Every structure is written in structure tokens, then in C-alpha cells.
PDB file of C-alpha atoms and ligand atoms in Angstrom:
ATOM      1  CA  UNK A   1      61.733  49.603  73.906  1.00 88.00           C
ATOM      2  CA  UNK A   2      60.113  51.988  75.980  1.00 94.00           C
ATOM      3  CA  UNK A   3      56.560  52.332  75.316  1.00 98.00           C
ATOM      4  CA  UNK A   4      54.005  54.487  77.658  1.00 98.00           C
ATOM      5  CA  UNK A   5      50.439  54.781  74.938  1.00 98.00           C
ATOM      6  CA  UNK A   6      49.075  51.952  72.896  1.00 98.00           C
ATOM      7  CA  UNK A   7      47.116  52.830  70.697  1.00 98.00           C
ATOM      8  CA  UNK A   8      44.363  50.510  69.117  1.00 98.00           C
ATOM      9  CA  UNK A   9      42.540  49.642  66.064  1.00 98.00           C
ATOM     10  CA  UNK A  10      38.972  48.547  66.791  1.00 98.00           C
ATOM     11  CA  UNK A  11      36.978  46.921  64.166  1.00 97.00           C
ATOM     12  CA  UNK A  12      39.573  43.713  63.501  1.00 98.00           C
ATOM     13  CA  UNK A  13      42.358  44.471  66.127  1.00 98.00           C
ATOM     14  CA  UNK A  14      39.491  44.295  69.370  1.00 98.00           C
ATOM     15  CA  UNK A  15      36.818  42.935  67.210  1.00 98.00           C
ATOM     16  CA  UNK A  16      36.936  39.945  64.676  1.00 97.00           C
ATOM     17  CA  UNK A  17      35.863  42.829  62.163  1.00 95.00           C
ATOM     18  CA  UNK A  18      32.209  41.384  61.631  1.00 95.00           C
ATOM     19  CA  UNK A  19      29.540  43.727  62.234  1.00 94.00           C
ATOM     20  CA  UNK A  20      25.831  42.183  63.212  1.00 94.00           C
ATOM     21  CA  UNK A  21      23.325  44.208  62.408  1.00 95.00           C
ATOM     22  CA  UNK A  22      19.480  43.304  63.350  1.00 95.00           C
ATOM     23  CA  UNK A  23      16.239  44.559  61.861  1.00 96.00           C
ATOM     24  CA  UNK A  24      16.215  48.075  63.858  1.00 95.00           C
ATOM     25  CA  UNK A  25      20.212  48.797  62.800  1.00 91.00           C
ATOM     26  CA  UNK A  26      21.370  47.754  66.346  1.00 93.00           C
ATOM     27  CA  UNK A  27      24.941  47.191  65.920  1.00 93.00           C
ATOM     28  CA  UNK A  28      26.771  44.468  67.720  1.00 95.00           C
ATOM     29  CA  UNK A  29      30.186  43.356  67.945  1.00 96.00           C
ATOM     30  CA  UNK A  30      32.100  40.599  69.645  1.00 95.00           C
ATOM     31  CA  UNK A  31      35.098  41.418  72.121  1.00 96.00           C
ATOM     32  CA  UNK A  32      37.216  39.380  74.170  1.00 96.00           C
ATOM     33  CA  UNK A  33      37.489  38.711  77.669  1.00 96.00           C
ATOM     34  CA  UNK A  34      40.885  38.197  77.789  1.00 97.00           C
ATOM     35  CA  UNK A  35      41.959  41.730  75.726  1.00 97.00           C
ATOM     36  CA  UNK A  36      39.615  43.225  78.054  1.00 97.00           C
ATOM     37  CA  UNK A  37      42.012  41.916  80.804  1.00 95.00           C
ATOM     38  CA  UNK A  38      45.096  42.742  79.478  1.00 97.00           C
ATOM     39  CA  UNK A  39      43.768  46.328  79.091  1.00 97.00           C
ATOM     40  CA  UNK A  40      42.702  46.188  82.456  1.00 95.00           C
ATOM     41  CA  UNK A  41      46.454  45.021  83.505  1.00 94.00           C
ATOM     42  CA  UNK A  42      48.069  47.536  81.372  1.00 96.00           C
ATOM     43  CA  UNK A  43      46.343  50.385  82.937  1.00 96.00           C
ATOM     44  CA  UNK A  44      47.099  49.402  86.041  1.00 92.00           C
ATOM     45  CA  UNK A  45      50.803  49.428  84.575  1.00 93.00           C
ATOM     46  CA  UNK A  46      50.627  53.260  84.077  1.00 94.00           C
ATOM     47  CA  UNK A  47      50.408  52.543  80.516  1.00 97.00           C
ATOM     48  CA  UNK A  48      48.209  54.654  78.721  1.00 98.00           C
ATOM     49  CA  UNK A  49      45.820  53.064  76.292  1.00 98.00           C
ATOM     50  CA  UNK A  50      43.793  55.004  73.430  1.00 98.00           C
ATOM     51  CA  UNK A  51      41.221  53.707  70.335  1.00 98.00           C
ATOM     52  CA  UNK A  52      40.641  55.223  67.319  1.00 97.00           C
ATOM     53  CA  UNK A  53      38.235  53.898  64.735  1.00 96.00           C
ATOM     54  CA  UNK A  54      37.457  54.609  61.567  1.00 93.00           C
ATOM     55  CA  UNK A  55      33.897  54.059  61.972  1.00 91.00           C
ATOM     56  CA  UNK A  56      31.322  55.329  64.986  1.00 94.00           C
ATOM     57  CA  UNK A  57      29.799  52.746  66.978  1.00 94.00           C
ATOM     58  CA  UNK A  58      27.637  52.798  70.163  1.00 95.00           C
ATOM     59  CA  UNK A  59      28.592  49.515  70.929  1.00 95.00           C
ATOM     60  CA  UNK A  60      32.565  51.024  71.073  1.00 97.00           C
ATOM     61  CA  UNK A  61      31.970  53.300  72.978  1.00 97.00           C
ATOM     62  CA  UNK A  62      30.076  50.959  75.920  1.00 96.00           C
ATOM     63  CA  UNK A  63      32.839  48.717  75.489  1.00 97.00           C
ATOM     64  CA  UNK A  64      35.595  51.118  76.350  1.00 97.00           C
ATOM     65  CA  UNK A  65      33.397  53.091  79.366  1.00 97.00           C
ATOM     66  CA  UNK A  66      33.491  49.053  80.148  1.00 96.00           C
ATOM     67  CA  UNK A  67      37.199  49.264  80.165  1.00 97.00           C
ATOM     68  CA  UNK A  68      37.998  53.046  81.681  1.00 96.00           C
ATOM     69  CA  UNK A  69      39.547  53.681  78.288  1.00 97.00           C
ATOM     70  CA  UNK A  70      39.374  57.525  78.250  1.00 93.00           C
ATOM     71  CA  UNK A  71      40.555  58.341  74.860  1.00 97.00           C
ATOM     72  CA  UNK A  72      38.460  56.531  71.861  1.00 97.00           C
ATOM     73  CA  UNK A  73      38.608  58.634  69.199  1.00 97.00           C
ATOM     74  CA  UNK A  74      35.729  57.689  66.575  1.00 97.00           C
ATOM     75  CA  UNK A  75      34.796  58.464  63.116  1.00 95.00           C
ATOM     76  CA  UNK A  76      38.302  59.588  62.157  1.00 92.00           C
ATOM     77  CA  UNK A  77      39.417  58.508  58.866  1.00 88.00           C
ATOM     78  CA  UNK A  78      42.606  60.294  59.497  1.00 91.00           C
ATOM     79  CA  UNK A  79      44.185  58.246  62.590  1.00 96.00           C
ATOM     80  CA  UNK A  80      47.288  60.718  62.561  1.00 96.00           C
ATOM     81  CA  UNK A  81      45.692  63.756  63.206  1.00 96.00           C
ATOM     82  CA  UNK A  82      43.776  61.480  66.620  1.00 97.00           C
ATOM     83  CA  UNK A  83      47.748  60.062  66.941  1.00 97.00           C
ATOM     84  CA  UNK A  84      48.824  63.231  67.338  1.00 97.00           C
ATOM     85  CA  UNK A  85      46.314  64.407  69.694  1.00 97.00           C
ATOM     86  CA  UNK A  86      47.151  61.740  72.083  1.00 97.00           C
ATOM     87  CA  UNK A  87      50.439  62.264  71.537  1.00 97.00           C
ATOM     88  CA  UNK A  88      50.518  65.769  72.859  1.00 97.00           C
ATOM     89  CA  UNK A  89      47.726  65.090  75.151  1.00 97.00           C
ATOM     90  CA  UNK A  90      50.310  62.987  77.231  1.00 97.00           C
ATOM     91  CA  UNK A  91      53.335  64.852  75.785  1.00 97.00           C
ATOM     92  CA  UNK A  92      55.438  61.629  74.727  1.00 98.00           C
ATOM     93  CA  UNK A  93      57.582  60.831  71.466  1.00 97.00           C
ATOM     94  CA  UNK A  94      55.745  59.095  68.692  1.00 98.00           C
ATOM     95  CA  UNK A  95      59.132  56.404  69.764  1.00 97.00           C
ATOM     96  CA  UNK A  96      56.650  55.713  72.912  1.00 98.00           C
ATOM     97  CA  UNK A  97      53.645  55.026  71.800  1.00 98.00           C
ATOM     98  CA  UNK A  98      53.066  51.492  70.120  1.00 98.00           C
ATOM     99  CA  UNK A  99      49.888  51.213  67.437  1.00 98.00           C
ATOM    100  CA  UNK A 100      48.006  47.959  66.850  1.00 98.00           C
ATOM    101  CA  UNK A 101      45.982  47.769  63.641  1.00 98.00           C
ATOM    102  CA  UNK A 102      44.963  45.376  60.625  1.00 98.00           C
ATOM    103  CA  UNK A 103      43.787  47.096  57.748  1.00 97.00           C
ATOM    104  CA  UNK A 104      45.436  50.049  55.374  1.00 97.00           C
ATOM    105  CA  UNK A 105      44.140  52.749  57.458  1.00 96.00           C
ATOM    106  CA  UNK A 106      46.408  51.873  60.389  1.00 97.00           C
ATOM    107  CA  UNK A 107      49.750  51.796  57.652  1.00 97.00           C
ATOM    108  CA  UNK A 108      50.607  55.575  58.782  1.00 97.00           C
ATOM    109  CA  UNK A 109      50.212  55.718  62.371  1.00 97.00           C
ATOM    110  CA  UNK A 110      52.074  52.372  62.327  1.00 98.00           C
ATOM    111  CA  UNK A 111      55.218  53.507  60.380  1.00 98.00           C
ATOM    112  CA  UNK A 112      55.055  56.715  62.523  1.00 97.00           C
ATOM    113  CA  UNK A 113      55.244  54.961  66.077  1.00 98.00           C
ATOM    114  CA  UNK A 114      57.685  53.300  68.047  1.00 98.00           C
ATOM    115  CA  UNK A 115      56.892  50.084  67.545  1.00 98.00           C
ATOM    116  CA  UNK A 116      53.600  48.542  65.595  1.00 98.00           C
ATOM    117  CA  UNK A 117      51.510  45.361  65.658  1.00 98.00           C
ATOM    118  CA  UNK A 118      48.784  43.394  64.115  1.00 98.00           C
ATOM    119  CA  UNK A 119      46.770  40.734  64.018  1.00 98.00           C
ATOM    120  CA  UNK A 120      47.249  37.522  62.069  1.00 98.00           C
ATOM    121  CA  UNK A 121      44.554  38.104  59.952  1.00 98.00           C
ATOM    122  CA  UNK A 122      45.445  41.678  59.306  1.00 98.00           C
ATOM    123  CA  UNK A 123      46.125  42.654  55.558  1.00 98.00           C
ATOM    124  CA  UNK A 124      49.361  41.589  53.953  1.00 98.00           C
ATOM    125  CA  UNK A 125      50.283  44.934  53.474  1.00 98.00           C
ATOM    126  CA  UNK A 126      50.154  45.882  56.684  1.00 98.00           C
ATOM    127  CA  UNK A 127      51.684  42.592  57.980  1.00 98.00           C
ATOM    128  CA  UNK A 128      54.797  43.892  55.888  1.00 98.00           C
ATOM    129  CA  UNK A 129      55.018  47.071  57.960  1.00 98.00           C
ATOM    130  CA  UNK A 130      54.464  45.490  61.643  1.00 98.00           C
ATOM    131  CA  UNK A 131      57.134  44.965  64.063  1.00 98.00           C
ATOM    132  CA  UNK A 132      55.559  42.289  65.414  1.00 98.00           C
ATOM    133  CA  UNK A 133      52.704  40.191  63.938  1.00 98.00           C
ATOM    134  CA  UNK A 134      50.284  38.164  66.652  1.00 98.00           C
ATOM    135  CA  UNK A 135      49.752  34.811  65.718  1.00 98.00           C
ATOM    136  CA  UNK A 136      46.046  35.410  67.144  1.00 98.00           C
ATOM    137  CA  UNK A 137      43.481  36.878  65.388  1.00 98.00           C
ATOM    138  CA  UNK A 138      41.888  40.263  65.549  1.00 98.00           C
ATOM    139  CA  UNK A 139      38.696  40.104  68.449  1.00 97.00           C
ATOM    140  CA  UNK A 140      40.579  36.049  69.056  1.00 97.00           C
ATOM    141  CA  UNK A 141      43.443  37.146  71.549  1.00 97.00           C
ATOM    142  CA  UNK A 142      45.289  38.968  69.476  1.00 98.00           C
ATOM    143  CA  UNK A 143      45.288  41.852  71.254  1.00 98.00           C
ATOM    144  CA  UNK A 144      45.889  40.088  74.690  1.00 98.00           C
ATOM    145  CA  UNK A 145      49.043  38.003  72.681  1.00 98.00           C
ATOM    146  CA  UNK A 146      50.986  41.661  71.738  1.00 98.00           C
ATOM    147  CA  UNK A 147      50.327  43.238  75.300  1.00 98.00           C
ATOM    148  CA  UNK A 148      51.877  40.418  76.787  1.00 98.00           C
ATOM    149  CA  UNK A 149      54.793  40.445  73.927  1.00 98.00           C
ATOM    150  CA  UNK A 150      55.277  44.539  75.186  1.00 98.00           C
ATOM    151  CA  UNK A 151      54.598  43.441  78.897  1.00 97.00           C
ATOM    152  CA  UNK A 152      57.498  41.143  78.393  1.00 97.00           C
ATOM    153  CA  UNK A 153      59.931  43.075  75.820  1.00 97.00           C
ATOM    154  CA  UNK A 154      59.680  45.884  78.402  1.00 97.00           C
ATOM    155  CA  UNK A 155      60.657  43.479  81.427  1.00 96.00           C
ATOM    156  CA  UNK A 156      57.233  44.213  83.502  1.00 95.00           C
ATOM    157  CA  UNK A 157      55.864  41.104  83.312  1.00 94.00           C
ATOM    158  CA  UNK A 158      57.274  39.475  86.473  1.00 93.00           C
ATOM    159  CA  UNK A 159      55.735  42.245  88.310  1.00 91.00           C
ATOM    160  CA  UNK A 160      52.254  41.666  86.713  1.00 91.00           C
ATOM    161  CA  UNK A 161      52.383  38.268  87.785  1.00 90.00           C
ATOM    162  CA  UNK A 162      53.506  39.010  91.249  1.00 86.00           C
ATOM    163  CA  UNK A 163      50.074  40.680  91.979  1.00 81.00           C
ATOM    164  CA  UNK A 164      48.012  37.867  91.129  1.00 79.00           C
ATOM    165  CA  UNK A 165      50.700  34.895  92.555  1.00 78.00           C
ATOM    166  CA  UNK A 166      50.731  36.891  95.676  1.00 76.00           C
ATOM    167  CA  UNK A 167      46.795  37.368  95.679  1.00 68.00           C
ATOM    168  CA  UNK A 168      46.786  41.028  95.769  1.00 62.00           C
ATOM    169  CA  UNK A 169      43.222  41.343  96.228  1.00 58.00           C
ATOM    170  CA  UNK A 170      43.523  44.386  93.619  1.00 62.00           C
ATOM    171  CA  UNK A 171      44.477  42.287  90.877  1.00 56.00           C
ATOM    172  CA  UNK A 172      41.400  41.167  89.711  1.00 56.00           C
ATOM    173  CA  UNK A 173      39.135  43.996  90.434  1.00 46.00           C
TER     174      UNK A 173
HETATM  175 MG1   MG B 201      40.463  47.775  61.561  1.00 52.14          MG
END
């Protein structure tokens, strides 16, 4: 396996899929910590990591300028034709880029990458499809449970390790 992009789901792969909404339509949405992390590790990995939702949300859109993610892609209800853009944007094989998602949407761009992923409370159908199926939920850890599965298939994990056992002061920043 030799994956360069991940590609992400939000509402359900980062989020728990709920949507609070108060009197004025201010969207929130929960995220975790430790996804954020992993994102933050992965990146510093050289891996390149991209979201594309479905919806538009504000709140998405802080959360990744939180992250440095560069390419969110929102308000696309066909994720192949934003798969494809990142996938010529960083000129790779759809056999390097992995896709994490949850609900029948993400069924295509899974099939069509190199390797796929979901949550464990993703849709049965799309549990079928997935190469590798978290046993953490979506917005729970399941997102920091398949980067480390990747992390590890791809043999980099040792070196992510190394940075923080060694206290590279850049690890954490
Ligand atoms: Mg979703």
C-alpha cells in the first residue's frame, strides 16, 4: 500500500453526524481532538489530506483552517468529480489516494481509490465495500483509529513515534 491523499468524509467520518442547530440557524458540530492530531501528524508525514462534504458548513470550514487542511471541497453531491480534482491537483493514481466515508454518497469514490475506510457506524452498505472498517465511530476516533491503521500498513509509524519519544520539540506544535 502506498498511499500519498486521504481523502475524508465530514458529517459522520470527522463528525458524529449530528447537526445542532440554535434559534438563529448557527450550526455546530462536534470534532475530535485526537483526529485533529492525527491530521496534524499526517501532514507532517507529507501526506496530503483533502474533505469533501456533501453539505456546506461554516463550522467545516473553521475546523479545517484549524487544521491547515487546504483542500475541503463543500456542497458537492458528486464527490468524484472533487476526487478527481484532487487527484490531478497532486497528479497521483486513484491506487494512492485512500477515501474515508460512512454513508452512500462516499460508495463511488471508495470503490474508485486505493484503499477505503469507514466508520463503525457507517451504513451497511458501505461497510460491505470498505477495506478496512474502524471499530470507532464517526466524530469518536474513528478517524484517528484508520490513520494509525495506514500509518502502520505503510511502515511509518516508528518514525512518528520517534519525534515525540525523542521530544522533538516540533512534534506537538
Ligand atoms: Mg457522511
Amino acid at each position: 500500500m502506498n498511499i500519498s491523499v486521504v481523502v475524508l468524509d465530514v458529517d459522520g467520518v470527522l463528525t458524529d453526524g449530528r447537526i445542532v442547530l440554535d434559534d438563529n440557524g448557527v450550526e455546530y458540530k462536534f470534532f475530535d481532538v485526537k483526529d485533529g492530531h492525527i491530521i496534524h501528524i499526517a501532514l507532517n508525514m507529507d501526506i496530503k489530506v483533502a474533505w469533501i462534504s456533501g453539505r456546506y458548513s461554516k463550522v467545516t470550514q473553521e475546523r479545517a483552517k484549524q487544521l491547515k487542511i487546504n483542500d475541503v471541497f463543500q456542497n458537492q453531491h458528486k464527490k468524484l468529480d472533487a476526487l478527481l480534482t484532487i487527484k490531478e491537483k497532486y497528479g497521483v493514481d486513484y491506487k494512492e489516494i485512500a477515501y474515508i466515508g460512512d454513508d452512500l454518497i462516499d460508495i463511488p469514490p471508495m470503490i474508485l481509490s486505493g484503499f477505503s475506510a469507514c466508520p463503525a457506524d457507517a451504513v451497511e452498505d458501505v461497510k460491505k465495500v470498505a477495506d478496512y472498517v474502524s471499530k470507532e465511530n464517526g466524530g469518536r476516533g474513528a478517524v484517528r483509529d484508520i490513520f494509525e491503521y495506514l500509518l502502520k500498513s505503510m511502515g511509518m509509524w516508528d518514525s512518528v513515534l520517534e519525534k515525540y519519544l525523542l521530544f522533538d520539540i516540533n512534534a506537538n506544535l
